[in-house]
mmCIF file with all atom_site columns, C-alpha atoms in Angstrom:
data_model
loop_
_atom_site.group_PDB
_atom_site.id
_atom_site.type_symbol
_atom_site.label_atom_id
_atom_site.label_alt_id
_atom_site.label_comp_id
_atom_site.label_asym_id
_atom_site.label_entity_id
_atom_site.label_seq_id
_atom_site.pdbx_PDB_ins_code
_atom_site.Cartn_x
_atom_site.Cartn_y
_atom_site.Cartn_z
_atom_site.occupancy
_atom_site.B_iso_or_equiv
_atom_site.pdbx_formal_charge
_atom_site.auth_seq_id
_atom_site.auth_comp_id
_atom_site.auth_asym_id
_atom_site.auth_atom_id
_atom_site.pdbx_PDB_model_num
ATOM 1   C CA . VAL F 1 1   ? 0.000  0.000  0.000   1.00 64.00 ? 80  VAL F CA 1
ATOM 2   C CA . THR F 1 2   ? 1.379  3.395  -0.988  1.00 68.00 ? 81  THR F CA 1
ATOM 3   C CA . ILE F 1 3   ? 0.324  6.419  1.032   1.00 67.00 ? 82  ILE F CA 1
ATOM 4   C CA . SER F 1 4   ? 0.052  9.834  -0.639  1.00 68.00 ? 83  SER F CA 1
ATOM 5   C CA . SER F 1 5   ? 0.705  12.316 2.110   1.00 69.00 ? 84  SER F CA 1
ATOM 6   C CA . ALA F 1 6   ? 2.456  15.487 3.074   1.00 81.00 ? 85  ALA F CA 1
ATOM 7   C CA . LEU F 1 7   ? 6.090  14.787 3.819   1.00 93.00 ? 86  LEU F CA 1
ATOM 8   C CA . ALA F 1 8   ? 8.803  17.018 5.222   1.00 94.00 ? 87  ALA F CA 1
ATOM 9   C CA . CYS F 1 9   ? 12.559 17.042 4.847   1.00 95.00 ? 88  CYS F CA 1
ATOM 10  C CA . GLY F 1 10  ? 14.014 15.242 7.831   1.00 95.00 ? 89  GLY F CA 1
ATOM 11  C CA . ASP F 1 11  ? 11.370 12.481 7.777   1.00 96.00 ? 90  ASP F CA 1
ATOM 12  C CA . THR F 1 12  ? 12.225 8.816  8.219   1.00 97.00 ? 91  THR F CA 1
ATOM 13  C CA . ILE F 1 13  ? 10.120 6.776  5.802   1.00 97.00 ? 92  ILE F CA 1
ATOM 14  C CA . THR F 1 14  ? 8.741  3.536  7.263   1.00 97.00 ? 93  THR F CA 1
ATOM 15  C CA . ALA F 1 15  ? 5.998  2.829  4.679   1.00 96.00 ? 94  ALA F CA 1
ATOM 16  C CA . SER F 1 16  ? 5.733  3.396  0.922   1.00 96.00 ? 95  SER F CA 1
ATOM 17  C CA . LYS F 1 17  ? 5.084  7.087  0.214   1.00 96.00 ? 96  LYS F CA 1
ATOM 18  C CA . THR F 1 18  ? 4.127  9.234  -2.771  1.00 95.00 ? 97  THR F CA 1
ATOM 19  C CA . MET F 1 19  ? 5.005  12.937 -2.626  1.00 96.00 ? 98  MET F CA 1
ATOM 20  C CA . ILE F 1 20  ? 2.268  15.508 -3.230  1.00 95.00 ? 99  ILE F CA 1
ATOM 21  C CA . SER F 1 21  ? 4.389  18.693 -3.305  1.00 95.00 ? 100 SER F CA 1
ATOM 22  C CA . ASP F 1 22  ? 7.923  20.047 -3.700  1.00 97.00 ? 101 ASP F CA 1
ATOM 23  C CA . LEU F 1 23  ? 10.129 19.934 -0.572  1.00 97.00 ? 102 LEU F CA 1
ATOM 24  C CA . SER F 1 24  ? 13.131 21.887 0.648   1.00 96.00 ? 103 SER F CA 1
ATOM 25  C CA . GLY F 1 25  ? 15.448 21.421 3.605   1.00 95.00 ? 104 GLY F CA 1
ATOM 26  C CA . ALA F 1 26  ? 18.563 22.904 5.185   1.00 94.00 ? 105 ALA F CA 1
ATOM 27  C CA . GLY F 1 27  ? 20.173 19.439 5.397   1.00 94.00 ? 106 GLY F CA 1
ATOM 28  C CA . GLY F 1 28  ? 19.194 16.018 4.116   1.00 95.00 ? 107 GLY F CA 1
ATOM 29  C CA . CYS F 1 29  ? 15.627 15.108 3.311   1.00 96.00 ? 108 CYS F CA 1
ATOM 30  C CA . PHE F 1 30  ? 14.637 11.444 3.696   1.00 98.00 ? 109 PHE F CA 1
ATOM 31  C CA . THR F 1 31  ? 16.020 8.379  5.426   1.00 98.00 ? 110 THR F CA 1
ATOM 32  C CA . PHE F 1 32  ? 14.596 4.932  4.748   1.00 98.00 ? 111 PHE F CA 1
ATOM 33  C CA . GLY F 1 33  ? 13.625 3.336  8.052   1.00 98.00 ? 112 GLY F CA 1
ATOM 34  C CA . ALA F 1 34  ? 12.189 0.036  6.801   1.00 98.00 ? 113 ALA F CA 1
ATOM 35  C CA . ASN F 1 35  ? 12.638 -2.670 4.175   1.00 98.00 ? 114 ASN F CA 1
ATOM 36  C CA . ASP F 1 36  ? 10.254 -3.454 1.299   1.00 98.00 ? 115 ASP F CA 1
ATOM 37  C CA . ILE F 1 37  ? 9.066  0.127  0.719   1.00 98.00 ? 116 ILE F CA 1
ATOM 38  C CA . ALA F 1 38  ? 9.188  2.760  -2.026  1.00 98.00 ? 117 ALA F CA 1
ATOM 39  C CA . LEU F 1 39  ? 9.466  6.523  -2.309  1.00 97.00 ? 118 LEU F CA 1
ATOM 40  C CA . ASN F 1 40  ? 7.696  7.833  -5.412  1.00 97.00 ? 119 ASN F CA 1
ATOM 41  C CA . CYS F 1 41  ? 8.391  11.544 -5.725  1.00 97.00 ? 120 CYS F CA 1
ATOM 42  C CA . ASN F 1 42  ? 5.730  11.714 -8.443  1.00 96.00 ? 121 ASN F CA 1
ATOM 43  C CA . GLY F 1 43  ? 7.850  14.249 -10.369 1.00 98.00 ? 122 GLY F CA 1
ATOM 44  C CA . TYR F 1 44  ? 8.115  16.656 -7.428  1.00 97.00 ? 123 TYR F CA 1
ATOM 45  C CA . LYS F 1 45  ? 11.348 18.389 -6.463  1.00 98.00 ? 124 LYS F CA 1
ATOM 46  C CA . ILE F 1 46  ? 13.529 17.811 -3.403  1.00 98.00 ? 125 ILE F CA 1
ATOM 47  C CA . THR F 1 47  ? 15.954 20.681 -2.703  1.00 97.00 ? 126 THR F CA 1
ATOM 48  C CA . PHE F 1 48  ? 18.499 19.706 -0.041  1.00 96.00 ? 127 PHE F CA 1
ATOM 49  C CA . ASP F 1 49  ? 21.418 21.403 1.760   1.00 94.00 ? 128 ASP F CA 1
ATOM 50  C CA . THR F 1 50  ? 19.968 24.907 1.315   1.00 93.00 ? 129 THR F CA 1
ATOM 51  C CA . ASN F 1 51  ? 22.213 26.199 4.129   1.00 92.00 ? 130 ASN F CA 1
ATOM 52  C CA . GLY F 1 52  ? 25.368 25.024 2.311   1.00 87.00 ? 131 GLY F CA 1
ATOM 53  C CA . ALA F 1 53  ? 26.829 23.122 5.259   1.00 88.00 ? 132 ALA F CA 1
ATOM 54  C CA . GLY F 1 54  ? 27.450 20.053 3.092   1.00 87.00 ? 133 GLY F CA 1
ATOM 55  C CA . ASN F 1 55  ? 28.107 16.471 4.186   1.00 91.00 ? 134 ASN F CA 1
ATOM 56  C CA . VAL F 1 56  ? 24.459 15.522 3.627   1.00 94.00 ? 135 VAL F CA 1
ATOM 57  C CA . SER F 1 57  ? 22.385 13.184 1.461   1.00 96.00 ? 136 SER F CA 1
ATOM 58  C CA . ALA F 1 58  ? 19.036 14.155 -0.026  1.00 97.00 ? 137 ALA F CA 1
ATOM 59  C CA . ILE F 1 59  ? 17.894 10.522 0.318   1.00 98.00 ? 138 ILE F CA 1
ATOM 60  C CA . ALA F 1 60  ? 19.724 7.939  2.437   1.00 98.00 ? 139 ALA F CA 1
ATOM 61  C CA . ALA F 1 61  ? 19.276 4.273  3.302   1.00 98.00 ? 140 ALA F CA 1
ATOM 62  C CA . VAL F 1 62  ? 21.456 2.129  5.572   1.00 98.00 ? 141 VAL F CA 1
ATOM 63  C CA . ASN F 1 63  ? 21.296 -1.692 5.785   1.00 98.00 ? 142 ASN F CA 1
ATOM 64  C CA . LYS F 1 64  ? 17.987 -2.024 3.919   1.00 98.00 ? 143 LYS F CA 1
ATOM 65  C CA . HIS F 1 65  ? 16.711 -4.293 1.143   1.00 98.00 ? 144 HIS F CA 1
ATOM 66  C CA . ASN F 1 66  ? 14.001 -4.089 -1.494  1.00 98.00 ? 145 ASN F CA 1
ATOM 67  C CA . ILE F 1 67  ? 13.559 -0.316 -1.442  1.00 98.00 ? 146 ILE F CA 1
ATOM 68  C CA . THR F 1 68  ? 12.790 1.918  -4.413  1.00 98.00 ? 147 THR F CA 1
ATOM 69  C CA . VAL F 1 69  ? 13.476 5.592  -5.131  1.00 98.00 ? 148 VAL F CA 1
ATOM 70  C CA . LYS F 1 70  ? 11.699 6.747  -8.284  1.00 98.00 ? 149 LYS F CA 1
ATOM 71  C CA . ASN F 1 71  ? 10.413 9.773  -10.170 1.00 98.00 ? 150 ASN F CA 1
ATOM 72  C CA . CYS F 1 72  ? 12.352 12.316 -8.079  1.00 98.00 ? 151 CYS F CA 1
ATOM 73  C CA . PHE F 1 73  ? 13.892 15.652 -9.054  1.00 98.00 ? 152 PHE F CA 1
ATOM 74  C CA . ILE F 1 74  ? 16.719 16.110 -6.534  1.00 98.00 ? 153 ILE F CA 1
ATOM 75  C CA . GLN F 1 75  ? 18.743 19.323 -6.420  1.00 96.00 ? 154 GLN F CA 1
ATOM 76  C CA . ASP F 1 76  ? 21.533 20.535 -4.148  1.00 94.00 ? 155 ASP F CA 1
ATOM 77  C CA . GLY F 1 77  ? 20.309 23.918 -2.930  1.00 91.00 ? 156 GLY F CA 1
ATOM 78  C CA . HIS F 1 78  ? 23.649 25.611 -2.323  1.00 86.00 ? 157 HIS F CA 1
ATOM 79  C CA . SER F 1 79  ? 26.884 25.897 -4.291  1.00 83.00 ? 158 SER F CA 1
ATOM 80  C CA . ASN F 1 80  ? 29.247 26.264 -1.293  1.00 82.00 ? 159 ASN F CA 1
ATOM 81  C CA . GLY F 1 81  ? 28.830 22.922 0.509   1.00 78.00 ? 160 GLY F CA 1
ATOM 82  C CA . THR F 1 82  ? 31.115 19.914 0.095   1.00 86.00 ? 161 THR F CA 1
ATOM 83  C CA . PHE F 1 83  ? 30.305 16.202 0.075   1.00 89.00 ? 162 PHE F CA 1
ATOM 84  C CA . GLY F 1 84  ? 26.751 16.560 -1.189  1.00 90.00 ? 163 GLY F CA 1
ATOM 85  C CA . LEU F 1 85  ? 25.063 13.283 -2.175  1.00 95.00 ? 164 LEU F CA 1
ATOM 86  C CA . GLY F 1 86  ? 21.817 12.972 -4.093  1.00 97.00 ? 165 GLY F CA 1
ATOM 87  C CA . ILE F 1 87  ? 21.055 9.328  -3.206  1.00 98.00 ? 166 ILE F CA 1
ATOM 88  C CA . ASN F 1 88  ? 23.242 7.452  -0.704  1.00 98.00 ? 167 ASN F CA 1
ATOM 89  C CA . PHE F 1 89  ? 22.812 3.683  -0.260  1.00 98.00 ? 168 PHE F CA 1
ATOM 90  C CA . THR F 1 90  ? 24.984 2.069  2.447   1.00 97.00 ? 169 THR F CA 1
ATOM 91  C CA . GLY F 1 91  ? 24.630 -1.704 2.762   1.00 97.00 ? 170 GLY F CA 1
ATOM 92  C CA . VAL F 1 92  ? 21.477 -1.653 0.609   1.00 98.00 ? 171 VAL F CA 1
ATOM 93  C CA . ASN F 1 93  ? 20.595 -4.741 -1.439  1.00 98.00 ? 172 ASN F CA 1
ATOM 94  C CA . PHE F 1 94  ? 18.071 -5.796 -4.102  1.00 98.00 ? 173 PHE F CA 1
ATOM 95  C CA . SER F 1 95  ? 16.801 -2.231 -4.532  1.00 98.00 ? 174 SER F CA 1
ATOM 96  C CA . VAL F 1 96  ? 15.953 0.179  -7.372  1.00 98.00 ? 175 VAL F CA 1
ATOM 97  C CA . ILE F 1 97  ? 16.872 3.776  -8.241  1.00 98.00 ? 176 ILE F CA 1
ATOM 98  C CA . SER F 1 98  ? 14.811 4.668  -11.297 1.00 98.00 ? 177 SER F CA 1
ATOM 99  C CA . ASN F 1 99  ? 13.659 7.620  -13.381 1.00 98.00 ? 178 ASN F CA 1
ATOM 100 C CA . ASN F 1 100 ? 15.211 10.350 -11.229 1.00 98.00 ? 179 ASN F CA 1
ATOM 101 C CA . THR F 1 101 ? 16.917 13.631 -12.086 1.00 98.00 ? 180 THR F CA 1
ATOM 102 C CA . ILE F 1 102 ? 19.754 14.423 -9.672  1.00 98.00 ? 181 ILE F CA 1
ATOM 103 C CA . MET F 1 103 ? 21.758 17.658 -9.677  1.00 96.00 ? 182 MET F CA 1
ATOM 104 C CA . THR F 1 104 ? 24.569 18.363 -7.193  1.00 93.00 ? 183 THR F CA 1
ATOM 105 C CA . ASN F 1 105 ? 26.599 21.584 -7.242  1.00 87.00 ? 184 ASN F CA 1
ATOM 106 C CA . GLY F 1 106 ? 28.752 22.082 -4.135  1.00 81.00 ? 185 GLY F CA 1
ATOM 107 C CA . SER F 1 107 ? 32.317 23.319 -4.257  1.00 82.00 ? 186 SER F CA 1
ATOM 108 C CA . ASN F 1 108 ? 33.800 19.773 -4.362  1.00 85.00 ? 187 ASN F CA 1
ATOM 109 C CA . ASP F 1 109 ? 33.114 16.104 -3.540  1.00 89.00 ? 188 ASP F CA 1
ATOM 110 C CA . ASN F 1 110 ? 29.717 16.001 -5.238  1.00 92.00 ? 189 ASN F CA 1
ATOM 111 C CA . TYR F 1 111 ? 28.049 12.638 -5.817  1.00 95.00 ? 190 TYR F CA 1
ATOM 112 C CA . GLY F 1 112 ? 24.834 12.016 -7.724  1.00 97.00 ? 191 GLY F CA 1
ATOM 113 C CA . ILE F 1 113 ? 24.363 8.373  -6.663  1.00 98.00 ? 192 ILE F CA 1
ATOM 114 C CA . PHE F 1 114 ? 26.643 6.809  -4.045  1.00 97.00 ? 193 PHE F CA 1
ATOM 115 C CA . LEU F 1 115 ? 26.604 3.081  -3.176  1.00 98.00 ? 194 LEU F CA 1
ATOM 116 C CA . GLN F 1 116 ? 28.923 1.735  -0.488  1.00 96.00 ? 195 GLN F CA 1
ATOM 117 C CA . SER F 1 117 ? 29.563 -0.907 2.150   1.00 95.00 ? 196 SER F CA 1
ATOM 118 C CA . THR F 1 118 ? 28.378 -4.103 0.496   1.00 94.00 ? 197 THR F CA 1
ATOM 119 C CA . SER F 1 119 ? 25.468 -2.636 -1.480  1.00 97.00 ? 198 SER F CA 1
ATOM 120 C CA . LEU F 1 120 ? 24.677 -5.559 -3.793  1.00 97.00 ? 199 LEU F CA 1
ATOM 121 C CA . HIS F 1 121 ? 22.254 -6.511 -6.583  1.00 98.00 ? 200 HIS F CA 1
ATOM 122 C CA . ASN F 1 122 ? 20.758 -3.040 -7.143  1.00 98.00 ? 201 ASN F CA 1
ATOM 123 C CA . LEU F 1 123 ? 19.252 -1.674 -10.367 1.00 98.00 ? 202 LEU F CA 1
ATOM 124 C CA . ILE F 1 124 ? 20.052 1.929  -11.312 1.00 98.00 ? 203 ILE F CA 1
ATOM 125 C CA . THR F 1 125 ? 18.123 2.773  -14.460 1.00 98.00 ? 204 THR F CA 1
ATOM 126 C CA . ASN F 1 126 ? 16.819 5.673  -16.544 1.00 98.00 ? 205 ASN F CA 1
ATOM 127 C CA . ASN F 1 127 ? 18.246 8.424  -14.331 1.00 98.00 ? 206 ASN F CA 1
ATOM 128 C CA . THR F 1 128 ? 19.705 11.782 -15.353 1.00 98.00 ? 207 THR F CA 1
ATOM 129 C CA . VAL F 1 129 ? 22.632 12.736 -13.113 1.00 98.00 ? 208 VAL F CA 1
ATOM 130 C CA . GLN F 1 130 ? 24.522 16.055 -13.268 1.00 96.00 ? 209 GLN F CA 1
ATOM 131 C CA . THR F 1 131 ? 27.337 16.797 -10.818 1.00 93.00 ? 210 THR F CA 1
ATOM 132 C CA . GLN F 1 132 ? 29.364 19.967 -10.894 1.00 88.00 ? 211 GLN F CA 1
ATOM 133 C CA . GLY F 1 133 ? 31.544 21.929 -8.549  1.00 83.00 ? 212 GLY F CA 1
ATOM 134 C CA . SER F 1 134 ? 33.699 25.013 -8.454  1.00 81.00 ? 213 SER F CA 1
ATOM 135 C CA . ALA F 1 135 ? 36.599 22.711 -7.513  1.00 82.00 ? 214 ALA F CA 1
ATOM 136 C CA . GLY F 1 136 ? 37.097 19.013 -8.256  1.00 79.00 ? 215 GLY F CA 1
ATOM 137 C CA . THR F 1 137 ? 36.061 15.498 -7.314  1.00 87.00 ? 216 THR F CA 1
ATOM 138 C CA . ASN F 1 138 ? 32.636 15.305 -8.913  1.00 90.00 ? 217 ASN F CA 1
ATOM 139 C CA . TYR F 1 139 ? 31.139 11.864 -9.519  1.00 93.00 ? 218 TYR F CA 1
ATOM 140 C CA . GLY F 1 140 ? 27.948 10.929 -11.327 1.00 95.00 ? 219 GLY F CA 1
ATOM 141 C CA . MET F 1 141 ? 27.875 7.474  -9.708  1.00 97.00 ? 220 MET F CA 1
ATOM 142 C CA . TYR F 1 142 ? 30.323 6.143  -7.147  1.00 96.00 ? 221 TYR F CA 1
ATOM 143 C CA . PHE F 1 143 ? 30.591 2.497  -6.015  1.00 96.00 ? 222 PHE F CA 1
ATOM 144 C CA . SER F 1 144 ? 32.786 1.961  -2.953  1.00 95.00 ? 223 SER F CA 1
ATOM 145 C CA . THR F 1 145 ? 33.743 -0.821 -0.544  1.00 91.00 ? 224 THR F CA 1
ATOM 146 C CA . ILE F 1 146 ? 32.333 -3.911 -2.229  1.00 92.00 ? 225 ILE F CA 1
ATOM 147 C CA . ALA F 1 147 ? 29.319 -2.240 -3.844  1.00 94.00 ? 226 ALA F CA 1
ATOM 148 C CA . SER F 1 148 ? 29.218 -5.036 -6.411  1.00 93.00 ? 227 SER F CA 1
ATOM 149 C CA . LEU F 1 149 ? 26.844 -6.971 -8.663  1.00 96.00 ? 228 LEU F CA 1
ATOM 150 C CA . ASN F 1 150 ? 24.875 -3.822 -9.501  1.00 97.00 ? 229 ASN F CA 1
ATOM 151 C CA . ASN F 1 151 ? 23.230 -3.036 -12.847 1.00 98.00 ? 230 ASN F CA 1
ATOM 152 C CA . VAL F 1 152 ? 23.583 0.494  -14.275 1.00 98.00 ? 231 VAL F CA 1
ATOM 153 C CA . THR F 1 153 ? 21.466 0.802  -17.430 1.00 98.00 ? 232 THR F CA 1
ATOM 154 C CA . GLY F 1 154 ? 20.072 3.610  -19.569 1.00 98.00 ? 233 GLY F CA 1
ATOM 155 C CA . ASN F 1 155 ? 21.318 6.569  -17.521 1.00 98.00 ? 234 ASN F CA 1
ATOM 156 C CA . VAL F 1 156 ? 22.532 9.983  -18.707 1.00 98.00 ? 235 VAL F CA 1
ATOM 157 C CA . ILE F 1 157 ? 25.460 11.176 -16.585 1.00 97.00 ? 236 ILE F CA 1
ATOM 158 C CA . SER F 1 158 ? 27.450 14.417 -16.831 1.00 95.00 ? 237 SER F CA 1
ATOM 159 C CA . THR F 1 159 ? 30.135 15.846 -14.544 1.00 92.00 ? 238 THR F CA 1
ATOM 160 C CA . ASN F 1 160 ? 31.942 19.181 -14.484 1.00 89.00 ? 239 ASN F CA 1
ATOM 161 C CA . GLY F 1 161 ? 34.600 20.692 -12.227 1.00 84.00 ? 240 GLY F CA 1
ATOM 162 C CA . THR F 1 162 ? 38.279 21.511 -12.150 1.00 82.00 ? 241 THR F CA 1
ATOM 163 C CA . ALA F 1 163 ? 39.708 17.975 -11.638 1.00 81.00 ? 242 ALA F CA 1
ATOM 164 C CA . SER F 1 164 ? 38.804 14.337 -10.897 1.00 83.00 ? 243 SER F CA 1
ATOM 165 C CA . ASN F 1 165 ? 35.429 14.322 -12.611 1.00 87.00 ? 244 ASN F CA 1
ATOM 166 C CA . ASP F 1 166 ? 34.170 10.812 -13.290 1.00 91.00 ? 245 ASP F CA 1
ATOM 167 C CA . GLY F 1 167 ? 30.904 9.596  -14.747 1.00 93.00 ? 246 GLY F CA 1
ATOM 168 C CA . VAL F 1 168 ? 31.093 6.216  -12.977 1.00 94.00 ? 247 VAL F CA 1
ATOM 169 C CA . THR F 1 169 ? 33.772 5.262  -10.430 1.00 93.00 ? 248 THR F CA 1
ATOM 170 C CA . THR F 1 170 ? 34.335 1.884  -8.796  1.00 92.00 ? 249 THR F CA 1
ATOM 171 C CA . LYS F 1 171 ? 36.580 1.695  -5.737  1.00 90.00 ? 250 LYS F CA 1
ATOM 172 C CA . THR F 1 172 ? 37.054 -1.811 -4.317  1.00 86.00 ? 251 THR F CA 1
ATOM 173 C CA . SER F 1 173 ? 33.888 -2.854 -6.147  1.00 87.00 ? 252 SER F CA 1
ATOM 174 C CA . GLY F 1 174 ? 33.435 -5.148 -9.119  1.00 85.00 ? 253 GLY F CA 1
ATOM 175 C CA . ASN F 1 175 ? 31.031 -7.025 -11.318 1.00 92.00 ? 254 ASN F CA 1
ATOM 176 C CA . ILE F 1 176 ? 29.040 -3.901 -12.153 1.00 95.00 ? 255 ILE F CA 1
ATOM 177 C CA . THR F 1 177 ? 27.046 -4.117 -15.373 1.00 95.00 ? 256 THR F CA 1
ATOM 178 C CA . LEU F 1 178 ? 27.145 -0.892 -17.390 1.00 96.00 ? 257 LEU F CA 1
ATOM 179 C CA . HIS F 1 179 ? 24.785 -0.910 -20.357 1.00 97.00 ? 258 HIS F CA 1
ATOM 180 C CA . ASN F 1 180 ? 23.506 1.792  -22.699 1.00 98.00 ? 259 ASN F CA 1
ATOM 181 C CA . ASN F 1 181 ? 24.549 4.791  -20.580 1.00 98.00 ? 260 ASN F CA 1
ATOM 182 C CA . THR F 1 182 ? 25.522 8.206  -21.954 1.00 98.00 ? 261 THR F CA 1
ATOM 183 C CA . ILE F 1 183 ? 28.420 9.712  -19.993 1.00 96.00 ? 262 ILE F CA 1
ATOM 184 C CA . THR F 1 184 ? 29.916 13.194 -20.503 1.00 94.00 ? 263 THR F CA 1
ATOM 185 C CA . VAL F 1 185 ? 32.884 14.386 -18.422 1.00 92.00 ? 264 VAL F CA 1
ATOM 186 C CA . ARG F 1 186 ? 34.033 18.025 -18.500 1.00 87.00 ? 265 ARG F CA 1
ATOM 187 C CA . GLY F 1 187 ? 36.560 20.102 -16.589 1.00 77.00 ? 266 GLY F CA 1
ATOM 188 C CA . THR F 1 188 ? 40.172 21.164 -16.694 1.00 63.00 ? 267 THR F CA 1
ATOM 189 C CA . THR F 1 189 ? 41.180 17.520 -16.100 1.00 53.00 ? 268 THR F CA 1
ATOM 190 C CA . ALA F 1 190 ? 38.898 14.522 -16.263 1.00 45.00 ? 269 ALA F CA 1
#
């Protein structure tokens, strides 16, 4: 059962939810607090990190399985923060990130989609990811610490900054299927 209801940035989601309006928050927005649930943004916009403090995720999940994030427009609300993450999955398995638009724009260390700590068997499909920064280290998708056996298909990824701009990066991760993605990397060094 999916519940259409008013949500607020800072909420922990424990049942499937469908957004009914745009949302904005000074820090992160949603944390998944249960397995087997979905967040359908229904095309609405999530603006996160409006205070520019950085080190936040618009949507985060830790040690969950069978969750879905779909139909979201996620935008970093400030250009000064560092380590801004659109969607951050840590130890998340058998889950889906689909049909989202993600835009990060802090000074550096910007990540559109970040999977880490044994995040396995996830499907990342039909997303548009744009990361940019006034400095470097901008990643469209980043797979770290045995984030393996994931499928990345049909995404459009672009990065821009001064250095270390990668469309897809794997660090101690393997067996990632990349199929039919469009990746554009810009900057003084890529």
